[in-house]
Tab-separated table of C-alpha atoms and ligand atoms in Angstrom:
chain	number	residue	atom	x	y	z
A	135	MET	CA	0.022	0.073	0.076
A	136	THR	CA	2.877	2.156	0.689
A	137	ASN	CA	5.087	4.135	-1.806
A	138	VAL	CA	8.575	4.105	-1.683
A	139	SER	CA	8.633	7.913	-2.543
A	140	PHE	CA	8.370	9.940	0.764
A	141	PHE	CA	6.646	13.014	-0.727
A	142	ASP	CA	4.066	10.976	-1.963
A	143	ILE	CA	3.186	8.350	0.090
A	144	THR	CA	-0.270	5.971	-0.513
A	145	ILE	CA	-2.155	5.759	2.807
A	146	GLU	CA	-5.614	3.961	3.463
A	147	ILE	CA	-6.569	6.262	5.738
A	148	LYS	CA	-10.632	5.453	5.447
A	149	LYS	CA	-11.715	1.961	4.977
A	150	GLU	CA	-13.873	3.148	2.028
A	151	GLY	CA	-10.909	4.657	0.226
A	152	VAL	CA	-7.542	5.444	-0.063
A	153	ALA	CA	-6.465	8.597	-0.658
A	154	LYS	CA	-2.793	10.525	-1.874
A	155	MET	CA	-0.969	12.029	1.234
A	156	LYS	CA	1.390	14.604	0.381
A	157	HIS	CA	4.246	15.285	3.225
A	158	LEU	CA	7.339	17.060	3.183
A	159	ILE	CA	10.518	15.387	4.862
A	160	ASP	CA	13.306	15.535	2.735
A	161	ILE	CA	14.196	18.439	0.470
A	162	LYS	CA	14.509	16.083	-1.992
A	163	ASP	CA	10.678	14.995	-2.259
A	164	LEU	CA	10.261	18.440	-3.936
A	165	SER	CA	11.278	18.604	-7.623
A	166	VAL	CA	12.803	21.572	-8.870
A	167	GLU	CA	9.910	22.649	-10.700
A	168	GLU	CA	7.640	22.014	-7.507
A	169	ILE	CA	9.875	24.207	-5.472
A	170	ASP	CA	9.569	27.022	-8.293
A	171	GLU	CA	5.962	26.669	-8.317
A	172	LEU	CA	5.857	27.510	-4.116
A	173	MET	CA	8.633	30.516	-4.968
A	174	LYS	CA	6.388	32.079	-7.644
A	175	VAL	CA	3.175	31.504	-4.623
A	176	ALA	CA	5.479	33.005	-1.946
A	177	LYS	CA	6.453	35.986	-3.915
A	178	ASP	CA	2.542	36.320	-4.904
A	179	ILE	CA	1.995	36.257	-1.201
A	180	ILE	CA	4.411	39.078	-0.768
A	181	ASN	CA	2.724	41.407	-3.315
A	182	HIS	CA	-0.791	40.142	-2.544
A	183	GLU	CA	-0.929	39.194	1.286
A	184	GLU	CA	-5.219	40.350	1.361
A	185	LYS	CA	-5.436	37.648	-1.123
A	186	TYR	CA	-4.926	34.985	0.843
A	187	SER	CA	-6.068	35.754	4.352
A	188	HIS	CA	-9.101	33.167	4.138
A	189	LYS	CA	-7.380	30.517	2.130
A	190	CYS	CA	-7.090	28.337	5.410
A	191	ASP	CA	-10.472	29.272	6.969
A	192	GLY	CA	-11.623	26.334	9.524
A	193	LYS	CA	-8.057	24.429	8.970
A	194	LYS	CA	-5.270	24.027	11.747
A	195	ILE	CA	-1.745	23.222	12.140
A	196	ALA	CA	-0.407	21.459	15.137
A	197	THR	CA	2.969	21.959	15.851
A	198	LEU	CA	4.872	19.347	17.282
A	199	PHE	CA	8.103	20.721	18.876
A	200	PHE	CA	10.077	17.888	20.841
A	201	GLU	CA	12.726	20.227	20.519
A	202	PRO	CA	13.665	24.082	21.193
A	203	SER	CA	12.713	26.220	18.379
A	204	THR	CA	11.703	30.451	17.769
A	205	ARG	CA	11.421	30.857	14.630
A	206	THR	CA	10.523	27.114	12.762
A	207	ARG	CA	7.662	26.617	14.820
A	208	LEU	CA	6.169	30.580	15.078
A	209	SER	CA	6.493	30.765	11.867
A	210	PHE	CA	4.316	28.248	10.899
A	211	GLU	CA	1.788	29.043	13.444
A	212	ALA	CA	1.976	32.717	11.718
A	213	ALA	CA	1.536	31.374	8.737
A	214	MET	CA	-1.623	29.613	9.072
A	215	MET	CA	-2.908	32.187	10.951
A	216	GLU	CA	-2.449	34.604	8.094
A	217	LEU	CA	-4.068	32.164	5.567
A	218	GLY	CA	-7.256	32.973	8.230
A	219	GLY	CA	-6.336	29.145	9.985
A	220	LYS	CA	-5.564	28.298	13.709
A	221	ALA	CA	-2.789	26.821	15.268
A	222	LEU	CA	-2.619	24.181	18.356
A	223	GLY	CA	0.791	22.129	19.470
A	224	PHE	CA	3.329	22.118	21.951
A	225	SER	CA	7.081	23.200	22.282
A	226	GLU	CA	8.614	21.167	24.596
A	227	ALA	CA	8.422	17.209	24.240
A	228	SER	CA	8.422	17.617	28.478
A	229	SER	CA	4.886	19.284	27.720
A	230	SER	CA	3.544	16.284	25.765
A	231	SER	CA	2.565	12.786	27.054
A	232	ALA	CA	5.791	11.742	25.126
A	233	SER	CA	6.946	12.372	28.655
A	234	LYS	CA	4.962	9.445	29.612
A	235	GLY	CA	6.228	6.728	27.146
A	236	GLU	CA	4.186	7.847	24.204
A	237	SER	CA	5.367	6.946	20.575
A	238	VAL	CA	5.968	9.156	17.811
A	239	ALA	CA	3.555	6.850	16.154
A	240	ASP	CA	0.758	7.324	18.523
A	241	THR	CA	1.147	10.811	19.065
A	242	ILE	CA	0.468	11.530	15.356
A	243	ARG	CA	-2.667	9.017	14.949
A	244	VAL	CA	-4.145	11.191	18.077
A	245	VAL	CA	-2.911	14.986	16.715
A	246	GLY	CA	-4.103	13.866	13.444
A	247	CYS	CA	-7.627	13.555	14.943
A	248	TYR	CA	-7.399	17.804	15.522
A	249	SER	CA	-5.769	19.025	12.781
A	250	ASP	CA	-5.402	19.303	8.639
A	251	VAL	CA	-1.467	19.508	8.716
A	252	ILE	CA	1.044	18.750	11.337
A	253	ALA	CA	4.756	20.402	11.789
A	254	MET	CA	7.058	18.445	13.670
A	255	ARG	CA	10.701	19.130	15.213
A	256	HIS	CA	12.136	15.729	16.427
A	257	PRO	CA	15.864	15.395	18.088
A	258	LYS	CA	16.048	12.037	16.267
A	259	GLU	CA	16.895	11.643	12.436
A	260	GLY	CA	14.000	9.894	10.628
A	261	ALA	CA	11.554	10.373	13.060
A	262	PRO	CA	8.904	12.621	10.784
A	263	LEU	CA	9.079	10.120	8.710
A	264	VAL	CA	8.083	7.365	10.859
A	265	ALA	CA	5.571	10.023	11.725
A	266	SER	CA	4.522	10.197	7.702
A	267	LEU	CA	3.266	6.319	7.525
A	268	GLN	CA	1.196	6.649	10.554
A	269	SER	CA	-0.290	9.866	9.596
A	270	ALA	CA	-4.005	10.741	8.308
A	271	VAL	CA	-2.725	14.611	7.882
A	272	PRO	CA	0.267	16.093	5.647
A	273	ILE	CA	3.431	15.681	7.869
A	274	ILE	CA	5.932	18.370	7.349
A	275	ASN	CA	9.475	18.194	8.836
A	276	ALA	CA	10.530	21.592	10.735
A	277	GLY	CA	13.831	19.801	12.002
A	278	ASP	CA	15.023	16.002	12.377
A	279	GLY	CA	17.912	15.673	14.326
A	280	GLY	CA	21.697	16.694	12.510
A	281	HIS	CA	19.855	15.172	9.553
A	282	ASN	CA	16.988	17.203	7.606
A	283	HIS	CA	15.357	20.855	7.772
A	284	PRO	CA	13.740	21.328	4.039
A	285	THR	CA	11.271	24.422	5.371
A	286	GLN	CA	14.308	26.451	6.166
A	287	THR	CA	15.752	25.378	2.860
A	288	LEU	CA	12.852	26.652	1.181
A	289	THR	CA	13.379	29.623	3.406
A	290	ASP	CA	17.049	30.029	1.725
A	291	LEU	CA	16.208	29.446	-1.449
A	292	LEU	CA	13.677	31.980	-1.822
A	293	THR	CA	16.009	34.283	-0.231
A	294	ILE	CA	18.719	33.600	-2.713
A	295	GLN	CA	16.347	33.940	-5.398
A	296	CYS	CA	14.788	37.577	-4.160
A	297	GLU	CA	18.162	39.253	-2.963
A	298	LYS	CA	20.503	37.422	-6.147
A	299	GLY	CA	17.792	37.399	-8.352
A	300	ARG	CA	18.666	33.883	-9.173
A	301	LEU	CA	19.801	30.268	-7.998
A	302	ASP	CA	22.292	29.064	-10.808
A	303	ASN	CA	25.789	30.409	-11.020
A	304	LEU	CA	26.615	31.304	-7.792
A	305	THR	CA	29.723	31.237	-5.362
A	306	ILE	CA	28.281	29.815	-1.962
A	307	GLY	CA	30.416	30.199	1.443
A	308	LEU	CA	28.548	27.874	4.397
A	309	CYS	CA	31.062	28.546	7.098
A	310	GLY	CA	30.691	26.898	10.665
A	311	ASP	CA	29.618	23.374	12.082
A	312	LEU	CA	29.081	21.872	8.825
A	313	LYS	CA	28.922	18.301	10.402
A	314	PHE	CA	26.030	18.945	12.330
A	315	GLY	CA	24.023	21.725	10.738
A	316	ARG	CA	21.017	20.237	9.120
A	317	THR	CA	19.913	23.429	7.274
A	318	VAL	CA	23.424	22.987	5.330
A	319	HIS	CA	22.868	19.317	4.591
A	320	SER	CA	19.569	20.296	3.620
A	321	LEU	CA	20.782	23.408	1.159
A	322	ILE	CA	23.643	21.684	-0.497
A	323	THR	CA	21.157	18.870	-1.066
A	324	ALA	CA	18.715	21.491	-2.701
A	325	ILE	CA	21.263	23.401	-4.520
A	326	ALA	CA	23.106	20.532	-6.007
A	327	ARG	CA	20.136	21.005	-8.597
A	328	TYR	CA	21.131	23.980	-10.135
A	329	GLN	CA	23.540	25.087	-12.782
A	330	ASN	CA	27.106	26.432	-12.116
A	331	ILE	CA	26.928	26.615	-8.462
A	332	LYS	CA	30.621	26.244	-6.627
A	333	LEU	CA	30.970	25.713	-3.056
A	334	VAL	CA	33.240	27.077	-0.223
A	335	LEU	CA	32.863	24.937	2.953
A	336	ILE	CA	34.461	26.717	5.822
A	337	SER	CA	34.894	24.555	8.799
A	338	PRO	CA	37.472	24.159	11.547
A	339	LYS	CA	38.682	20.480	10.531
A	340	GLU	CA	36.581	18.662	13.675
A	341	LEU	CA	33.144	19.963	11.774
A	342	MET	CA	34.074	19.102	8.398
A	343	ILE	CA	30.681	18.316	5.895
A	344	PRO	CA	30.132	14.772	6.493
A	345	GLU	CA	31.757	12.126	3.989
A	346	TYR	CA	28.111	10.871	2.966
A	347	ILE	CA	27.232	14.534	1.737
A	348	LYS	CA	30.639	14.957	-0.539
A	349	LYS	CA	30.045	11.099	-1.834
A	350	ASP	CA	26.277	11.233	-2.754
A	351	ILE	CA	25.439	14.991	-3.761
A	352	LEU	CA	28.609	16.294	-4.325
A	353	GLU	CA	30.700	14.317	-6.150
A	354	LYS	CA	27.351	12.567	-7.578
A	355	ASN	CA	26.453	16.260	-9.090
A	356	HIS	CA	30.293	16.922	-10.517
A	357	MET	CA	30.188	19.555	-8.360
A	358	GLU	CA	33.210	22.433	-7.840
A	359	TYR	CA	34.014	22.521	-4.137
A	360	TYR	CA	36.555	23.859	-1.993
A	361	GLU	CA	37.158	22.882	1.695
A	362	THR	CA	39.398	25.734	3.992
A	363	THR	CA	39.518	26.319	7.598
A	364	ASP	CA	40.208	29.749	6.521
A	365	ILE	CA	36.888	32.399	6.499
A	366	GLU	CA	38.762	35.008	4.437
A	367	GLU	CA	40.739	33.027	1.865
A	368	TYR	CA	37.664	32.785	-0.712
A	369	MET	CA	35.723	35.832	0.476
A	370	ASP	CA	36.172	37.788	-2.256
A	371	LYS	CA	35.052	35.082	-4.534
A	372	LEU	CA	31.402	34.873	-2.799
A	373	ASP	CA	28.322	35.632	-3.502
A	374	VAL	CA	26.501	34.170	-0.714
A	375	LEU	CA	28.064	33.577	2.600
A	376	TYR	CA	25.753	31.355	5.072
A	377	MET	CA	26.982	31.604	8.684
A	378	THR	CA	26.060	28.869	10.708
A	379	ARG	CA	26.232	28.067	14.557
A	380	VAL	CA	28.044	25.461	16.147
A	381	GLN	CA	25.749	22.687	17.461
A	382	LYS	CA	25.604	22.552	21.080
A	383	GLU	CA	23.044	19.995	21.461
A	384	ARG	CA	24.636	17.551	19.390
A	385	PHE	CA	27.906	17.400	20.910
A	386	PHE	CA	28.794	15.033	23.654
A	387	ASN	CA	32.033	16.455	25.478
A	388	GLU	CA	31.215	20.185	26.677
A	389	ASP	CA	34.807	21.146	26.074
A	390	ASP	CA	34.487	20.808	22.637
A	391	TYR	CA	32.113	22.849	22.255
A	392	VAL	CA	33.699	25.327	24.187
A	393	ARG	CA	36.954	25.017	22.226
A	394	LEU	CA	34.888	25.521	18.750
A	395	LYS	CA	31.747	27.569	19.632
A	396	ASP	CA	33.558	30.891	18.733
A	397	TYR	CA	35.997	29.765	15.761
A	398	TYR	CA	34.844	31.682	13.041
A	399	ILE	CA	33.206	35.354	13.878
A	400	LEU	CA	32.265	37.426	11.148
A	401	ASN	CA	32.848	41.348	11.294
A	402	LYS	CA	33.402	44.049	9.554
A	403	GLU	CA	36.816	43.615	8.988
A	404	LYS	CA	36.589	39.773	8.119
A	405	LEU	CA	34.084	41.320	5.347
A	406	GLN	CA	36.944	44.113	4.027
A	407	GLN	CA	37.736	41.786	0.859
A	408	ALA	CA	34.086	41.071	0.260
A	409	LYS	CA	32.009	41.820	-2.589
A	410	GLU	CA	29.859	44.774	-2.764
A	411	ASP	CA	26.656	42.488	-3.200
A	412	LEU	CA	27.686	39.796	-1.367
A	413	CYS	CA	24.051	38.642	0.789
A	414	ILE	CA	24.865	37.395	4.285
A	415	MET	CA	22.740	34.594	5.713
A	416	HIS	CA	22.208	32.804	8.532
A	417	PRO	CA	19.149	30.672	9.934
A	418	LEU	CA	19.126	31.764	13.000
A	419	PRO	CA	19.518	31.529	16.152
A	420	ARG	CA	23.104	33.033	16.373
A	421	VAL	CA	25.354	33.154	19.059
A	422	ASN	CA	28.754	34.848	18.341
A	423	GLU	CA	29.030	33.865	14.904
A	424	ILE	CA	27.914	37.093	13.403
A	425	ALA	CA	29.363	40.184	15.265
A	426	THR	CA	26.172	42.585	15.701
A	427	ASP	CA	28.542	45.641	13.900
A	428	VAL	CA	27.291	43.343	10.676
A	429	ASP	CA	23.299	43.630	11.328
A	430	ASN	CA	23.637	47.628	9.760
A	431	ASP	CA	25.805	46.074	6.448
A	432	LYS	CA	23.475	46.635	3.547
A	433	ARG	CA	24.828	42.916	2.847
A	434	ALA	CA	23.320	41.558	5.996
A	435	CYS	CA	20.101	39.210	5.116
A	436	TYR	CA	19.689	36.798	7.701
A	437	PHE	CA	16.403	39.048	9.336
A	438	LYS	CA	15.224	39.492	5.769
A	439	GLN	CA	15.578	35.843	5.763
A	440	VAL	CA	13.573	35.597	8.365
A	441	LYS	CA	10.880	37.257	6.961
A	442	TYR	CA	10.992	35.348	3.641
A	443	GLY	CA	10.376	31.957	6.070
A	444	LYS	CA	6.704	32.513	7.145
A	445	TYR	CA	5.796	33.886	3.246
A	446	MET	CA	7.600	30.019	2.135
A	447	ARG	CA	5.949	28.122	4.911
A	448	MET	CA	2.556	29.646	4.195
A	449	ALA	CA	2.878	28.651	0.335
A	450	LEU	CA	3.569	24.988	1.521
A	451	ILE	CA	0.664	24.685	3.732
A	452	LEU	CA	-1.562	26.134	0.683
A	453	LYS	CA	0.556	23.339	-1.427
A	454	LEU	CA	-0.202	20.514	1.068
A	455	LEU	CA	-3.974	21.292	1.682
A	456	GLU	CA	-4.306	21.662	-2.061
A	457	VAL	CA	-5.940	24.870	-1.396
A	458	GLU	CA	-6.268	26.631	-4.830
B	520	LIG	N1	16.237	28.414	12.185
B	520	LIG	C1	16.057	27.435	12.843
B	520	LIG	O1	15.234	26.395	12.624
B	520	LIG	O2	15.247	28.362	13.866
B	520	LIG	P1	14.518	27.974	15.278
B	520	LIG	O3	15.520	26.764	15.684
B	520	LIG	O4	14.426	29.097	16.168
B	520	LIG	O5	13.421	27.324	14.701
């Protein structure tokens, strides 16, 4: 009964019939054409917000966050509210019955009775996929461990498209925790499908991009990439600089985290050789990776990125709920 494609799983939801159920678990679940369509809708929402204010009247999103979040959870809730719908959910596992031992599968079956779509974040890689196999409503992966964060990637693609005017012919620097940073893993997976993308992977030796990403994505797609520990080495070549924080919650050893957490601090001085139209991004939260003196630089796009995130999630909700 189940199809192997994550985005397009056929499940039996009622005795009387079979329904096509769409989920977003991995950015690869969306084709380039589908991403283009989502970006088109997001841009239309930006320009004509009032047109969309009742599109989801009577609909509900459940946000099940087993891990902390500010942007992702609140932007999903704001997105649904701006479409005329409502939001419910929990923001930590300890306030849900997961703390009593309830499984993800059971939680999803229950919450599916109260909502039309579920956005879920979980510390375990693959938990949203497991949830999607049990769910009667669409599941959106809002981040699973160090694995994937597809809606952040949609946000990042929209930001690059709007700020640079293109998603091809770009040199993109990815800086910080490339080992545990799920936003980076998802972004590389997505951007690999566009033309003439060069990547500069900037990280401490201990936090280099995992081998499976190199093998399965960079090498398979014949992408040009460079690895360095020096944030300034390729600064003058970059069109986009994507900063990330060191993922404290994924470290086993506090001493290692303390040693690496401030490895890169982008400041005005380090930007001296950068292009005038560089786009500086960060999925946030920022800890120390970008000095606040960069915030007023016209190249700082990370707070705009937050706004794009809400519009992209509005477009995604419309698509998953099949609202015209
Ligand atoms: N970018 C992002 O996922 O932020 P939150 O952890 O605050 O949701």
